[in-house]
Short mmCIF file of C-alpha atoms in Angstrom, two decimals:
data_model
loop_
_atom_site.label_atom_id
_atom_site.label_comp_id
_atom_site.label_asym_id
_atom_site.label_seq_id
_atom_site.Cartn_x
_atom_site.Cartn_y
_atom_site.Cartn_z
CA UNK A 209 -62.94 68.87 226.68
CA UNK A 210 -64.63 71.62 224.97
CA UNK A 211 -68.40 71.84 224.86
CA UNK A 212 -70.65 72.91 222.33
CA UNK A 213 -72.85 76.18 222.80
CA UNK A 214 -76.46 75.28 223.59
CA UNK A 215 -77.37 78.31 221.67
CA UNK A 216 -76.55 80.14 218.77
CA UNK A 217 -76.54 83.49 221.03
CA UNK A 218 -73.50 81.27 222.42
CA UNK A 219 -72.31 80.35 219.55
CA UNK A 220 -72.44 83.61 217.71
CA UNK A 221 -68.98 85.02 217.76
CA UNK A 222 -67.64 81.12 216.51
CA UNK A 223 -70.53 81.00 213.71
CA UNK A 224 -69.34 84.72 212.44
CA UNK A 225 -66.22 83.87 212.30
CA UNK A 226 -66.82 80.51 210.24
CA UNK A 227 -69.23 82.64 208.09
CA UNK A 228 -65.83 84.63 206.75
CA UNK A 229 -63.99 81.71 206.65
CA UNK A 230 -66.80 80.32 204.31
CA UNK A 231 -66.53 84.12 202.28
CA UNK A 232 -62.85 83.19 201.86
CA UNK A 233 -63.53 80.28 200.41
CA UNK A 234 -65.84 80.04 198.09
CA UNK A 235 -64.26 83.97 196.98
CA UNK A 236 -61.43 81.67 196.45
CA UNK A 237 -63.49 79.48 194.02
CA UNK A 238 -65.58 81.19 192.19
CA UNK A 239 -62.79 84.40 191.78
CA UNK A 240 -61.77 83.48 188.06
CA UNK A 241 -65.79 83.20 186.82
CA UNK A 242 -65.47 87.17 187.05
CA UNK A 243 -62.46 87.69 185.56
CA UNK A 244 -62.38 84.42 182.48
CA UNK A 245 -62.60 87.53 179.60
CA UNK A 246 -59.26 89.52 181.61
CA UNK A 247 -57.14 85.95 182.10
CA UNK A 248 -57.82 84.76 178.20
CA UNK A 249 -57.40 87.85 177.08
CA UNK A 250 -53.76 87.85 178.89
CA UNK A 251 -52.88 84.75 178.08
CA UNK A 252 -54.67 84.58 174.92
CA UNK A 253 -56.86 81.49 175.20
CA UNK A 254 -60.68 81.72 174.79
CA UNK A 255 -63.15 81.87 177.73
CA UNK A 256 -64.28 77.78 177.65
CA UNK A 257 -60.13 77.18 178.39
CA UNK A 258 -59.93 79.45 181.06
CA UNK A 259 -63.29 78.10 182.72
CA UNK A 260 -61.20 74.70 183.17
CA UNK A 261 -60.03 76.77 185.94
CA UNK A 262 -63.01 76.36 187.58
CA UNK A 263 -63.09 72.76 186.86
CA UNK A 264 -59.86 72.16 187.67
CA UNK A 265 -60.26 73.47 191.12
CA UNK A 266 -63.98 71.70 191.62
CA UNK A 267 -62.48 68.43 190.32
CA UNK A 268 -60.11 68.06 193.25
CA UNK A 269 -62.39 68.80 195.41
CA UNK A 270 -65.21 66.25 194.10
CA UNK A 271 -62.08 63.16 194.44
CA UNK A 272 -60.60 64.07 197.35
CA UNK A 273 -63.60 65.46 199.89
CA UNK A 274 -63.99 62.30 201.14
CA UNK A 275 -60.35 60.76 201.28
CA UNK A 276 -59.05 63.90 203.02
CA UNK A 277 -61.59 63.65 205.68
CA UNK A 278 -60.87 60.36 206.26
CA UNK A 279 -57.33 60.86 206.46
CA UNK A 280 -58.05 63.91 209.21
CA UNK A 281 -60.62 62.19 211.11
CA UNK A 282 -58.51 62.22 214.56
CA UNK A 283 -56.71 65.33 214.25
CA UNK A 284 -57.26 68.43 215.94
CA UNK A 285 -60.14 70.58 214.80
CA UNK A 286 -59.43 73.74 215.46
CA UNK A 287 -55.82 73.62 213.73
CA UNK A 288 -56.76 72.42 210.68
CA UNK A 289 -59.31 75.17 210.62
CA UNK A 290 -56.15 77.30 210.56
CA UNK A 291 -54.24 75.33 208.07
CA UNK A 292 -57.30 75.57 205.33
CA UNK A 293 -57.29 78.96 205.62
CA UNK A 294 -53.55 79.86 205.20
CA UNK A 295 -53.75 77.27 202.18
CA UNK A 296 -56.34 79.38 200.96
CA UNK A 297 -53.91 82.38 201.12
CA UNK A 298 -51.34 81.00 199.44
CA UNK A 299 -53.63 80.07 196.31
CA UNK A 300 -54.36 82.99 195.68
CA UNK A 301 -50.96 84.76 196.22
CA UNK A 302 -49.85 81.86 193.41
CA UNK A 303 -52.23 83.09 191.20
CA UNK A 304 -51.48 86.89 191.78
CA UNK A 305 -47.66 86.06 190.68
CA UNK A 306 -48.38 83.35 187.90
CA UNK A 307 -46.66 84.14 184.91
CA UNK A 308 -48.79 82.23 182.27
CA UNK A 309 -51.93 80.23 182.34
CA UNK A 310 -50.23 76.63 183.80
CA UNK A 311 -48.91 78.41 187.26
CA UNK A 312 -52.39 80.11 188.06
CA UNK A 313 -53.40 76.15 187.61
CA UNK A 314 -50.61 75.41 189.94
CA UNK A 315 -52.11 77.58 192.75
CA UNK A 316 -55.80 76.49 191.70
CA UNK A 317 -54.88 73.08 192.74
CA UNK A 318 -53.56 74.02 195.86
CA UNK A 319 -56.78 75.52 196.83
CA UNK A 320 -58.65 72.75 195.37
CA UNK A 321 -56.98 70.65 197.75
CA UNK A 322 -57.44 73.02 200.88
CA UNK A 323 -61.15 73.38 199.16
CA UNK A 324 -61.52 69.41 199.64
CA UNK A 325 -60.93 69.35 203.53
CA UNK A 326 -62.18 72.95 204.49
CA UNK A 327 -66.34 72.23 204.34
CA UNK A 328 -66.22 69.21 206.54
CA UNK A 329 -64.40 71.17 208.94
CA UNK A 330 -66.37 73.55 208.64
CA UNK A 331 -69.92 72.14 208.46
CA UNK A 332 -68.82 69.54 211.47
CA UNK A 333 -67.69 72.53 213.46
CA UNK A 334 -70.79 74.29 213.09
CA UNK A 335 -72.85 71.11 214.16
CA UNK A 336 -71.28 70.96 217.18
CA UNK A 337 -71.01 74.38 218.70
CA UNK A 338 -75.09 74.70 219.02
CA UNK A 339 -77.36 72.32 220.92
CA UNK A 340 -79.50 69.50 219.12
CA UNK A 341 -82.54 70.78 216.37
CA UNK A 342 -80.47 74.11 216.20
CA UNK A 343 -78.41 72.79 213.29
CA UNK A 344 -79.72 74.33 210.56
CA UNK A 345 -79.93 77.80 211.47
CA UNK A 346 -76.10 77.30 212.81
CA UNK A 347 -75.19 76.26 209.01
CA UNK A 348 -77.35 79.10 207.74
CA UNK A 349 -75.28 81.22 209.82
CA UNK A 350 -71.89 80.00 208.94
CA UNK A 351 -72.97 79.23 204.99
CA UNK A 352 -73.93 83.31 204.66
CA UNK A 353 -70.18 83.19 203.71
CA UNK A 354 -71.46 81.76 200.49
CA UNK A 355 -73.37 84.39 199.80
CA UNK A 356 -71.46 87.08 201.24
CA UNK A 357 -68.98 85.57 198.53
CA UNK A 358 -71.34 86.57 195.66
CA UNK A 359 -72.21 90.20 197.38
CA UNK A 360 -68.56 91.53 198.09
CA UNK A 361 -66.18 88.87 197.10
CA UNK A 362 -66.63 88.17 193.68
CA UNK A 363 -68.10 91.40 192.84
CA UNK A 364 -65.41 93.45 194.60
CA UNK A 365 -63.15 90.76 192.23
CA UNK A 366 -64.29 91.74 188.90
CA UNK A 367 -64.73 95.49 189.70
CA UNK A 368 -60.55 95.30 191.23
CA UNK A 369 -59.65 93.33 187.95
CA UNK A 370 -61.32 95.69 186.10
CA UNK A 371 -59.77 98.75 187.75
CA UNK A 372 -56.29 97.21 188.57
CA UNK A 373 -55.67 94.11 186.70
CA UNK A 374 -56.69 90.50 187.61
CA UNK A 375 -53.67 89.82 189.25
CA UNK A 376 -55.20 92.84 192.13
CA UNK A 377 -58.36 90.70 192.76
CA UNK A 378 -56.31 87.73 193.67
CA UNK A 379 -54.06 89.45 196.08
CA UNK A 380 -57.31 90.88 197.91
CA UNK A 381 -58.71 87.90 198.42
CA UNK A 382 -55.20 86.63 199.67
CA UNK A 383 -55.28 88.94 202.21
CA UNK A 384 -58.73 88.62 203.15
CA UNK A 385 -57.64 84.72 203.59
CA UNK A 386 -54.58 86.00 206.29
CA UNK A 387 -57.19 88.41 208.34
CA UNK A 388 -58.92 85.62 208.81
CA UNK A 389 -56.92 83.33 210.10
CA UNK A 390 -56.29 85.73 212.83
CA UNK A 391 -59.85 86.37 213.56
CA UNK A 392 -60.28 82.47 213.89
CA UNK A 393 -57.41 81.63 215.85
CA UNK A 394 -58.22 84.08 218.68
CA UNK A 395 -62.20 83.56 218.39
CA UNK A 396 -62.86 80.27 217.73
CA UNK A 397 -62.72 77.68 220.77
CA UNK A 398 -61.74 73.74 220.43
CA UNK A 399 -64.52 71.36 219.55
CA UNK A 400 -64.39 67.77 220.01
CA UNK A 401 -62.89 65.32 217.72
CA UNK A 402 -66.15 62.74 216.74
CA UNK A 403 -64.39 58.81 215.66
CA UNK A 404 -66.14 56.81 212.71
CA UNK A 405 -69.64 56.74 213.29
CA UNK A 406 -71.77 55.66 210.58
CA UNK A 407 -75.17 53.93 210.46
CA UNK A 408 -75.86 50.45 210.09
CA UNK A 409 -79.38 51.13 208.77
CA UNK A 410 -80.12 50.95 204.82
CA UNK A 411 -83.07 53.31 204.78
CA UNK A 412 -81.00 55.95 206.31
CA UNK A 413 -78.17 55.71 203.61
CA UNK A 414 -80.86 55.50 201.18
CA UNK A 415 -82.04 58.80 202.79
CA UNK A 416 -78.53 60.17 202.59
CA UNK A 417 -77.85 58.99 199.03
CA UNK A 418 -81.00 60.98 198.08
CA UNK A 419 -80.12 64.17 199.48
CA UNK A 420 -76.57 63.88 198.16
CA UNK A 421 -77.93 63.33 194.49
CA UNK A 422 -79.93 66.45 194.34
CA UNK A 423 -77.97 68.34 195.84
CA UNK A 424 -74.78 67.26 193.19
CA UNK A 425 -77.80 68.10 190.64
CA UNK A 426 -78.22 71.70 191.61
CA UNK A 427 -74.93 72.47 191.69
CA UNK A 428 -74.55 70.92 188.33
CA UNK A 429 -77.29 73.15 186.97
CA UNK A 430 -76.03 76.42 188.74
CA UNK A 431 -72.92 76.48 187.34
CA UNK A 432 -73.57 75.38 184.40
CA UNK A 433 -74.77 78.17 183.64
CA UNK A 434 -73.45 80.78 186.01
CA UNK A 435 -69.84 79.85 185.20
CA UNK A 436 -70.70 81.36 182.23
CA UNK A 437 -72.93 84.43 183.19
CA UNK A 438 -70.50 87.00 182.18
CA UNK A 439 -70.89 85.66 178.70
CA UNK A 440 -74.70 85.52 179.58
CA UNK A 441 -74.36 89.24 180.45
CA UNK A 442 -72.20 90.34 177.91
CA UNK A 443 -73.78 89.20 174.78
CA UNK A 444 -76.88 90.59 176.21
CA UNK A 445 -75.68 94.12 176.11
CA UNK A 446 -73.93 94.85 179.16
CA UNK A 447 -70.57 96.67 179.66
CA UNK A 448 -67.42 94.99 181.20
CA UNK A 449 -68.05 98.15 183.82
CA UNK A 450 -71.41 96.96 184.79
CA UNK A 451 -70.17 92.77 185.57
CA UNK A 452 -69.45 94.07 188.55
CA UNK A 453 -72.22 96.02 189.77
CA UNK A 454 -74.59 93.15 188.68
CA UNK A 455 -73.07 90.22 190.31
CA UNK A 456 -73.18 92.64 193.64
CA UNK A 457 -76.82 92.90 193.26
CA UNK A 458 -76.90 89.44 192.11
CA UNK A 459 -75.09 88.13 196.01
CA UNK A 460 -76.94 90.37 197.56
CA UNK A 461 -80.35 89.30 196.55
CA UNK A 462 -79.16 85.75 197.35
CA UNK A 463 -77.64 87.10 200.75
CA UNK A 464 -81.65 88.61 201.65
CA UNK A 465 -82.81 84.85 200.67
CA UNK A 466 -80.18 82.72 202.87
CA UNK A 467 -81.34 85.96 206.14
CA UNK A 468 -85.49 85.25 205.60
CA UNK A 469 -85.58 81.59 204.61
CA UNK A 470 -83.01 80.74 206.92
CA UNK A 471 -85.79 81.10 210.02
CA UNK A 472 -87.69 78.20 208.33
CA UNK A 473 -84.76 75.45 207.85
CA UNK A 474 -84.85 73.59 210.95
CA UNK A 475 -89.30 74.00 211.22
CA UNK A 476 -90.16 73.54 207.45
CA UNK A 477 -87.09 72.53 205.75
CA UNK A 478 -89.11 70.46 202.77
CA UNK A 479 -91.23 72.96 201.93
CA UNK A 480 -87.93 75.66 201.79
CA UNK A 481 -86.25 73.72 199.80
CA UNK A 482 -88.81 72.63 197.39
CA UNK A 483 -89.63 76.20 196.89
CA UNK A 484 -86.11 77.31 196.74
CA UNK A 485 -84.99 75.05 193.98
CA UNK A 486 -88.37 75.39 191.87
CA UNK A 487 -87.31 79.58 191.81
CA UNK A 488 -83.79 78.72 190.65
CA UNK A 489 -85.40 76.21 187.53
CA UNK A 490 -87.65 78.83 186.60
CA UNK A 491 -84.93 81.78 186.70
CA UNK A 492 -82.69 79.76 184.56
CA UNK A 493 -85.30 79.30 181.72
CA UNK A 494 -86.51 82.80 181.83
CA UNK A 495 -82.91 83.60 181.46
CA UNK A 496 -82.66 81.65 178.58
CA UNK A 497 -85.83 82.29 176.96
CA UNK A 498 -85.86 86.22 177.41
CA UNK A 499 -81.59 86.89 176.13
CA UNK A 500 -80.56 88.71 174.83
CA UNK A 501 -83.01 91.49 176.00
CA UNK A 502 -80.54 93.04 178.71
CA UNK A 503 -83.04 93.80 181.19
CA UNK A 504 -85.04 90.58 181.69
CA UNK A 505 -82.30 88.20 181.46
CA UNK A 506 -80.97 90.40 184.58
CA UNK A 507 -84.44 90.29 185.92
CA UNK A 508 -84.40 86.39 185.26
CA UNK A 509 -80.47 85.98 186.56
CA UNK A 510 -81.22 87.81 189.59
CA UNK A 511 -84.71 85.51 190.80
CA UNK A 512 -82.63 82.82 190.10
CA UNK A 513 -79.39 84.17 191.72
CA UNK A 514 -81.52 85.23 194.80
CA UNK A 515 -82.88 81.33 195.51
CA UNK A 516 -79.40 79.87 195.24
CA UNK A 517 -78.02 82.02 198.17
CA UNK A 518 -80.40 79.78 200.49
CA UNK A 519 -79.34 76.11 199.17
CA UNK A 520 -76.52 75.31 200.61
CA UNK A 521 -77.10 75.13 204.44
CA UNK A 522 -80.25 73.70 203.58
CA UNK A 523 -78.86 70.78 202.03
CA UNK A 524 -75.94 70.78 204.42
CA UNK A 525 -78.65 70.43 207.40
CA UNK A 526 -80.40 67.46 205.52
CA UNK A 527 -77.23 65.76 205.04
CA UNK A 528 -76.57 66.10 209.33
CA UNK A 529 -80.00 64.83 209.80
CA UNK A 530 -79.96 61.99 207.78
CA UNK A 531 -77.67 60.50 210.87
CA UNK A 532 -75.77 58.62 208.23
CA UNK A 533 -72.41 59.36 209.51
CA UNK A 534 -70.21 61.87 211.49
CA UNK A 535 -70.97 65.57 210.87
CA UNK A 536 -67.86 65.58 209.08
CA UNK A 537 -68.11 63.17 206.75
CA UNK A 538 -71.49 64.17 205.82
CA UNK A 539 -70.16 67.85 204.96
CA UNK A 540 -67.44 65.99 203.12
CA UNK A 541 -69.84 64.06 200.99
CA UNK A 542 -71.88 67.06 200.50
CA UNK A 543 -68.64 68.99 199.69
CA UNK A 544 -67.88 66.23 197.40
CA UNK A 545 -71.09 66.32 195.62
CA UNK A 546 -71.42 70.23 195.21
CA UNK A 547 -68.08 70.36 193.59
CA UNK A 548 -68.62 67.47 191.25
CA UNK A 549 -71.59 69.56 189.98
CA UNK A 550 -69.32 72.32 189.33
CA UNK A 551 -66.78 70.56 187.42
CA UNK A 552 -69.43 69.14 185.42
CA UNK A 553 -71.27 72.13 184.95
CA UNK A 554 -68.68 74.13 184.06
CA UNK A 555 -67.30 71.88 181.42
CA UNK A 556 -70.69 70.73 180.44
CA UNK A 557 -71.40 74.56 180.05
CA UNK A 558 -68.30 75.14 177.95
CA UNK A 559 -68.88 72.20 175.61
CA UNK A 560 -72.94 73.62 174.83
CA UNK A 561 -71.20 77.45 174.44
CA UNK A 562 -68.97 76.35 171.93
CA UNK A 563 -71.29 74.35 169.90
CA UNK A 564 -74.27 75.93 170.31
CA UNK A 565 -75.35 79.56 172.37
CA UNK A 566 -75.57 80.96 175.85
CA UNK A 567 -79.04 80.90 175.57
CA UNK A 568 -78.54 76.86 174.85
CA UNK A 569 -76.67 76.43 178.32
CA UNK A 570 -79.49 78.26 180.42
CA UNK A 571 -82.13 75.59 179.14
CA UNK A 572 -79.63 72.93 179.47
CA UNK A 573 -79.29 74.28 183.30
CA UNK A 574 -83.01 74.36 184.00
CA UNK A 575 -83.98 70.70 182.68
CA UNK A 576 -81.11 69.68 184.99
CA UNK A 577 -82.11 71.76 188.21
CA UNK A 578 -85.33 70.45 187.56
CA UNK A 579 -84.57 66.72 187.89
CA UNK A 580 -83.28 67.75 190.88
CA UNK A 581 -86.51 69.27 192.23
CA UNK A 582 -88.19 66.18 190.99
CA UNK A 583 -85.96 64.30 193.16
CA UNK A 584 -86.19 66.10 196.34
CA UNK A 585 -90.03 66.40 195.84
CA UNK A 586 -90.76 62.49 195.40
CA UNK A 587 -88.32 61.82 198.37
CA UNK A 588 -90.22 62.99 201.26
CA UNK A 589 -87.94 60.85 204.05
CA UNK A 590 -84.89 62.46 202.86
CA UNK A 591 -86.36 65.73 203.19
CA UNK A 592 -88.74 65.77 205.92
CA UNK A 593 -91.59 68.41 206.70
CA UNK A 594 -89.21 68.94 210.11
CA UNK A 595 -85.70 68.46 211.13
CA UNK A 596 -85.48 65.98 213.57
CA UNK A 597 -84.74 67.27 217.31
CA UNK A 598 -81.95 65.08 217.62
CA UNK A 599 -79.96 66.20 214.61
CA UNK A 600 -76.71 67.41 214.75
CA UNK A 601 -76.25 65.83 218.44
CA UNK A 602 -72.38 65.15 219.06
CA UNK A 603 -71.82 61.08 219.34
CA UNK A 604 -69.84 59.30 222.09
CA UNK A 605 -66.35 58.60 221.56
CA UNK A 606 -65.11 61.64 221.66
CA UNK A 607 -61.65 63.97 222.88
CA UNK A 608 -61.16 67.09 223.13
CA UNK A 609 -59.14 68.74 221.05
#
C-alpha cells in the first residue's frame, strides 16, 4: 500500500506534476473563449453560437461529475489519472481536424466527459499525498494549473490562432496533454483507493451544501462574463493582436494571487476567501461601469482576473474539510458545481450580449458574485477562521492501488 507524503517537500514532485495536469485541463476548457471571433468567423456563426462550446463542454461536466465518480470509486487511481489525460489529448486533436462546427462539438464532449472525472481524481489525489491540515496548500499547489492555464495556455492559444490558425492552438494543447501523461506516469506514485464514506451528520452536509452553493455562484459570475471578455476587450478598443498579450497578463496576475494567498489557506482560509471574492465583485463592476475606455476596463479585468486565480483551491480545501464525504466525491461535487456555473454563465452571458451590451453582462456578473460573497460571509461554519487539523486525513477502508 502506498502512503501519503507527510509533507509537501515530499510531495512536491507528485503536486508539480498534478499542477500540469490541472494546466492541461482547464487549457482544454477554456481554449475556444480565445479563439470564439476565429471559429465563427470560419464557420460563419456569430460569437453567442460558438460560446455553446463552452457550455457544451461545462454541461457534461456539471451532470456527470458526480455519476462518474461514483462509477470509479474502486478503481485504480493512478490509471485513471492516465486515462483523463490521454482523453484530454484526443479532444483536442478532434477539434484540430474538425471540419465544421458539429465535429469540434464532437471532440468538446469527449473532453467534457474526461473533464467530469479528472478533478476528483485529481483533488482526492492531492488530499492524500500530504499529511493532515496540509490540504490546502497541497490543492494550492496542484490548482496553480488553473492559473498557469490563463498565463501560458490560453494566452499562448489565442496568440497561435492568431499567428497560425485555430486549428494550431488545439494541436498544442494536444500535445501538451501527451507530455504529460509521460511526466505523470513515471512521477506520480499509487495512492490508496478510499470506499464510500460519507457523514451521517446534518450540520456537516449543511456545511457542505453551503460551500458548494457559493462556490457554483462564482463560477457562474466569472464566466459570465469572462466567456465573453474578448468581446469585452474588443469593443473597448483593443486589437485582435493584443487578446493575447492581455489575457497573459491577465493569468499571470491571477498566477501572483493563487503564490501569496496560497500561504494563508489552511491558517485564515475565511478571511482569504472573503477578501478574494469581494476583489472579483468589485473588478467586474468597474469593468462594466468604466467600458469602453480601453485602459480601465483592462485595469478593472485584470483586479478582477488577479482574485480569481486564488478561488479554486480555496474552495476545493473547504469542500475536504467539511468531512462530508470521500476526498473524491467532494472534488466531484465541487467539479460539478464549478462547471454548472460555467454553462450557466456562459449562456446566461450570451442571452444579456445579444439583447442588451457587454457592459450589461459585467453588472449582471457582479450582482451574482456578490450573492455569493453574501453567502460565504453569513456562513461562518462552512468557512471557518481555520482549517481543521484533521482535514484531508485518509479514512479506513482502504487498498492500495
Amino acid at each position: 500500500m502506498a502512503v501519503p507524503a507527510p509533507t509537501i517537500r515530499a510531495a512536491l514532485p507528485s503536486l508539480l506534476t498534478l499542477m500540469a495536469a490541472t494546466f492541461v485541463a482547464v487549457t482544454t476548457e477554456m481554449l475556444p473563449i480565445g479563439l470564439l471571433p476565429l471559429i465563427g468567423d470560419e464557420f460563419l456563426v456569430s460569437e453567442s453560437q460558438t460560446g455553446l462550446l463552452i457550455t457544451l463542454f461545462a454541461v457534461m461536466v456539471a451532470v456527470l461529475a458526480v455519476p462518474a465518480t461514483l462509477l470509479t470509486a474502486r478503481l485504480p487511481r493512478k490509471p485513471l489519472l492516465l486515462a483523463c489525460l490521454a482523453c484530454y489529448g484526443i479532444s483536442n486533436a478532434c477539434a484540430m481536424a474538425a471540419p465544421n462546427l458539429a465535429l469540434i462539438a464532437v471532440g468538446r464532449v469527449l473532453g467534457g466527459l474526461t473533464h467530469a472525472l479528472f478533478f476528483s481524481v485529481c483533488i482526492g489525489y492531492a488530499a492524500r499525498l500530504v499529511a493532515p491540515g496540509l490540504t490546502g496548500r497541497a490543492l494550492a499547489i496542484a490548482s496553480a494549473g488553473v492559473s498557469a492555464a490563463f498565463v501560458l495556455g490560453v494566452p499562448l492559444g489565442v496568440s497561435l490562432g492568431t499567428l497560425l490558425g485555430w486549428r494550431g492552438a488545439f494541436a498544442m494543447v494536444s500535445g501538451c496533454a501527451a507530455l504529460t501523461l509521460l511526466l505523470a506516469a513515471t512521477t506520480i506514485p499509487p495512492v490508496p483507493v478510499t470506499r464510500g464514506r460519507t457523514s451521517n451528520r446534518a450540520g456537516t452536509w449543511r456545511r457542505f451544501a453551503t460551500v458548494l452553493t457559493s462556490n457554483g455562484l462564482v463560477y457562474l459570475g466569472h464566466y459570465l462574463l469572462f466567456t465573453y471578455i474578448t468581446v469585452l476587450l474588443l469593443t473597448g478598443g483593443a486589437s485582435t493582436a493584443a487578446l493575447g498579450p492581455l489575457l497573459f497578463g491577465f493569468g499571470g496576475g491571477g498566477l501572483v494571487t493563487l503564490i501569496v494567498a496560497g500561504r494563508h489557506f489552511d491558517a485564515a482560509p475565511r478571511r482569504s476567501l472573503l477578501s478574494i471574492v469581494t476583489v472579483m465583485a468589485v473588478g467586474m463592476a468597474a469593468a462594466a461601469a468604466l467600458h469602453p475606455a480601453l485602459i480601465a476596463t483592462v485595469v478593472a479585468c485584470a483586479v478582477w482576473n488577479a482574485a480569481f486565480g486564488a478561488v479554486s483551491p480555496i474552495y476545493q480545501a473547504a469542500a475536504v474539510t467539511a468531512d462530508a464525504t470521500t476526498p473524491e466525491l467532494a472534488g466531484a461535487w465541487v467539479n460539478a458545481t464549478c462547471n454548472a456555473g460555467i454553462a450557466l454563465g456562459a449562456a446566461i452571458g450570451g442571452f444579456v450580449l445579444d439583447r442588451y451590451d457587454i457592459a450589461a453582462v459585467g453588472w449582471t456578473a457582479a450582482v451574482i458574485t456578490g450573492v455569493a460573497l453574501a453567502i460565504a460571509a453569513v456562513a461562518k461554519l462552512s468557512f471557518p477562521p481555520r482549517a481543521p487539523a484533521q482535514a484531508g486525513t485518509p479514512r479506513p477502508r482502504t487498498s492500495g492501488r
